[in-house]
Amino acid sequence: MIWELVATVFAGLGGAGIALLIRKLSKQTAPKWLVPAFAGLCMLGFQVQGEYDWYDHQTGLLPTGVVVVKAVEEKAIWRPWSYVFPQTTRFIAADVANSAQNKIDPNLILVDLYFFERRSTAKRVPQVIDCVQSARADFTDSFSAETNSTTQWYPLEDNDPLITAVCS
């Protein structure tokens, strides 16, 4: 995050430099307020560009076999442009390549879900997916065939991207 701050400052310096060049080429007839205005616009533009490129950059870094199963787009009043172009601020990816099928019940698959959010570290949450019942449950150390009846299952739609990615 410190590098993002440094890059934003340099974007502002670049914008101010462009405005100074415009003032020099116009023989100082361009208004003086052009310098801070260009600096501010360049810093704002750099931040907006970074916000929108974050999702594509993060998904491009995912290894083969990790599939995005949900992306959340948000609109915010302090980002008026997001009403026209919603911004993806978080997403969930499933590590399908390293999923494991239960040896006792092959309909149960253990998969790691990764929760990504802008300016936060990724979180890994192991989940058990029931491909027949279209449901998921949190995997804990006490999860076993004997305690399966007391496990809290959360129903999923049949066409849920998580079911499609893991059970295909």
CSV table of C-alpha atoms in Angstrom, one decimal:
chain,number,residue,atom,x,y,z
A,1,MET,CA,0.0,0.0,0.0
A,2,ILE,CA,3.0,2.3,0.6
A,3,TRP,CA,3.9,1.9,-3.1
A,4,GLU,CA,0.5,2.9,-4.2
A,5,LEU,CA,0.9,6.1,-2.2
A,6,VAL,CA,4.3,6.8,-3.7
A,7,ALA,CA,2.9,6.1,-7.2
A,8,THR,CA,0.0,8.5,-6.5
A,9,VAL,CA,2.4,11.3,-5.5
A,10,PHE,CA,4.4,10.7,-8.6
A,11,ALA,CA,1.2,10.8,-10.8
A,12,GLY,CA,0.5,14.2,-9.2
A,13,LEU,CA,4.0,15.4,-9.9
A,14,GLY,CA,3.7,14.3,-13.5
A,15,GLY,CA,0.4,16.1,-13.8
A,16,ALA,CA,1.9,19.3,-12.3
A,17,GLY,CA,4.8,19.0,-14.7
A,18,ILE,CA,2.4,18.8,-17.7
A,19,ALA,CA,0.6,21.9,-16.5
A,20,LEU,CA,3.9,23.7,-16.0
A,21,LEU,CA,4.9,22.8,-19.6
A,22,ILE,CA,1.6,24.1,-20.9
A,23,ARG,CA,2.1,27.3,-19.0
A,24,LYS,CA,5.7,27.6,-20.4
A,25,LEU,CA,4.5,26.9,-24.0
A,26,SER,CA,1.7,29.5,-23.6
A,27,LYS,CA,4.3,32.1,-22.3
A,28,GLN,CA,2.7,32.1,-18.8
A,29,THR,CA,-0.8,33.1,-20.2
A,30,ALA,CA,-2.3,29.8,-18.9
A,31,PRO,CA,-3.8,30.3,-15.4
A,32,LYS,CA,-1.7,29.4,-12.4
A,33,TRP,CA,-4.4,27.2,-10.9
A,34,LEU,CA,-3.8,24.8,-13.8
A,35,VAL,CA,-0.8,23.3,-12.0
A,36,PRO,CA,-2.6,22.1,-8.8
A,37,ALA,CA,-5.7,21.2,-10.9
A,38,PHE,CA,-3.7,18.9,-13.2
A,39,ALA,CA,-1.9,17.4,-10.2
A,40,GLY,CA,-5.1,16.6,-8.4
A,41,LEU,CA,-6.8,15.2,-11.5
A,42,CYS,CA,-3.8,13.0,-12.3
A,43,MET,CA,-3.8,11.7,-8.7
A,44,LEU,CA,-7.5,11.0,-8.8
A,45,GLY,CA,-7.3,9.4,-12.2
A,46,PHE,CA,-4.5,7.1,-11.0
A,47,GLN,CA,-6.5,6.0,-8.0
A,48,VAL,CA,-9.7,5.4,-10.0
A,49,GLN,CA,-7.6,3.4,-12.6
A,50,GLY,CA,-6.1,1.4,-9.8
A,51,GLU,CA,-9.5,0.6,-8.2
A,52,TYR,CA,-10.8,-0.7,-11.5
A,53,ASP,CA,-7.7,-2.7,-12.5
A,54,TRP,CA,-7.5,-4.4,-9.1
A,55,TYR,CA,-9.9,-7.3,-10.0
A,56,ASP,CA,-8.3,-8.1,-13.3
A,57,HIS,CA,-4.9,-7.9,-11.8
A,58,GLN,CA,-5.8,-10.2,-8.9
A,59,THR,CA,-7.6,-12.8,-11.0
A,60,GLY,CA,-4.6,-12.8,-13.4
A,61,LEU,CA,-2.4,-13.8,-10.5
A,62,LEU,CA,-4.5,-16.8,-9.5
A,63,PRO,CA,-2.8,-20.1,-10.3
A,64,THR,CA,-4.3,-22.6,-12.7
A,65,GLY,CA,-7.1,-24.6,-11.1
A,66,VAL,CA,-8.4,-21.7,-9.0
A,67,VAL,CA,-11.7,-20.5,-10.3
A,68,VAL,CA,-13.6,-17.3,-9.5
A,69,VAL,CA,-17.1,-18.4,-8.3
A,70,LYS,CA,-18.4,-15.0,-7.3
A,71,ALA,CA,-17.5,-11.4,-7.9
A,72,VAL,CA,-19.2,-8.5,-6.0
A,73,GLU,CA,-19.7,-5.2,-7.8
A,74,GLU,CA,-20.4,-2.2,-5.7
A,75,LYS,CA,-21.7,1.4,-6.3
A,76,ALA,CA,-20.8,4.2,-3.9
A,77,ILE,CA,-22.0,7.7,-3.6
A,78,TRP,CA,-18.5,9.0,-3.0
A,79,ARG,CA,-17.6,7.4,-6.3
A,80,PRO,CA,-20.3,8.8,-8.6
A,81,TRP,CA,-18.7,7.1,-11.7
A,82,SER,CA,-19.4,3.7,-10.1
A,83,TYR,CA,-23.1,4.2,-10.9
A,84,VAL,CA,-22.2,4.0,-14.6
A,85,PHE,CA,-19.3,1.5,-14.2
A,86,PRO,CA,-19.7,-0.6,-11.0
A,87,GLN,CA,-16.5,-1.5,-9.4
A,88,THR,CA,-15.6,-5.1,-8.3
A,89,THR,CA,-14.4,-4.7,-4.7
A,90,ARG,CA,-14.3,-8.4,-3.7
A,91,PHE,CA,-14.5,-11.9,-5.0
A,92,ILE,CA,-14.5,-15.5,-4.0
A,93,ALA,CA,-12.3,-18.1,-5.7
A,94,ALA,CA,-12.4,-21.9,-5.3
A,95,ASP,CA,-9.2,-24.1,-5.5
A,96,VAL,CA,-10.8,-26.7,-7.7
A,97,ALA,CA,-7.4,-28.3,-8.7
A,98,ASN,CA,-6.6,-29.2,-5.1
A,99,SER,CA,-10.1,-30.3,-4.0
A,100,ALA,CA,-10.4,-33.7,-2.4
A,101,GLN,CA,-13.2,-36.2,-2.8
A,102,ASN,CA,-14.4,-38.0,0.4
A,103,LYS,CA,-13.5,-41.7,0.3
A,104,ILE,CA,-16.5,-42.8,2.3
A,105,ASP,CA,-19.1,-40.6,0.5
A,106,PRO,CA,-17.9,-39.5,-3.0
A,107,ASN,CA,-20.6,-36.9,-3.2
A,108,LEU,CA,-18.8,-34.8,-0.6
A,109,ILE,CA,-15.9,-32.7,-1.8
A,110,LEU,CA,-13.5,-30.7,0.3
A,111,VAL,CA,-12.5,-27.4,-1.3
A,112,ASP,CA,-10.7,-24.3,-0.2
A,113,LEU,CA,-12.4,-21.0,-0.8
A,114,TYR,CA,-10.4,-17.8,-1.0
A,115,PHE,CA,-12.0,-14.5,-0.1
A,116,PHE,CA,-10.3,-11.5,-1.7
A,117,GLU,CA,-11.1,-7.9,-0.9
A,118,ARG,CA,-9.5,-4.7,-2.1
A,119,ARG,CA,-6.8,-3.5,0.4
A,120,SER,CA,-7.2,-6.6,2.6
A,121,THR,CA,-5.3,-9.9,2.8
A,122,ALA,CA,-7.0,-13.0,1.3
A,123,LYS,CA,-8.7,-15.4,3.6
A,124,ARG,CA,-8.8,-19.2,3.1
A,125,VAL,CA,-11.9,-21.0,4.3
A,126,PRO,CA,-12.2,-24.8,3.8
A,127,GLN,CA,-15.7,-25.9,2.8
A,128,VAL,CA,-17.4,-29.3,2.2
A,129,ILE,CA,-19.6,-29.4,-0.9
A,130,ASP,CA,-22.4,-31.9,-1.2
A,131,CYS,CA,-22.8,-32.3,-5.0
A,132,VAL,CA,-26.0,-34.3,-4.7
A,133,GLN,CA,-27.8,-32.1,-2.2
A,134,SER,CA,-26.4,-28.9,-3.6
A,135,ALA,CA,-25.2,-27.7,-0.2
A,136,ARG,CA,-22.1,-26.5,1.5
A,137,ALA,CA,-20.8,-26.7,5.1
A,138,ASP,CA,-17.9,-25.2,7.0
A,139,PHE,CA,-15.1,-27.7,7.4
A,140,THR,CA,-13.9,-28.0,11.0
A,141,ASP,CA,-11.6,-30.4,12.8
A,142,SER,CA,-14.7,-32.1,14.2
A,143,PHE,CA,-16.3,-32.7,10.8
A,144,SER,CA,-16.5,-36.5,10.2
A,145,ALA,CA,-19.0,-39.1,8.9
A,146,GLU,CA,-20.3,-39.6,12.5
A,147,THR,CA,-21.0,-35.9,13.1
A,148,ASN,CA,-22.3,-35.3,9.7
A,149,SER,CA,-25.9,-35.2,10.9
A,150,THR,CA,-25.1,-32.3,13.3
A,151,THR,CA,-23.3,-30.3,10.7
A,152,GLN,CA,-25.0,-27.1,9.6
A,153,TRP,CA,-25.5,-27.3,5.8
A,154,TYR,CA,-26.3,-24.3,3.7
A,155,PRO,CA,-28.3,-24.9,0.6
A,156,LEU,CA,-27.1,-23.7,-2.8
A,157,GLU,CA,-28.9,-23.3,-6.1
A,158,ASP,CA,-28.4,-26.1,-8.6
A,159,ASN,CA,-26.8,-23.7,-11.0
A,160,ASP,CA,-24.6,-22.0,-8.3
A,161,PRO,CA,-21.1,-21.3,-9.8
A,162,LEU,CA,-19.5,-23.1,-6.8
A,163,ILE,CA,-21.5,-26.3,-7.5
A,164,THR,CA,-20.7,-26.0,-11.2
A,165,ALA,CA,-16.9,-25.5,-10.6
A,166,VAL,CA,-16.4,-28.1,-7.9
A,167,CYS,CA,-18.8,-30.9,-9.0
A,168,SER,CA,-18.2,-30.9,-12.7
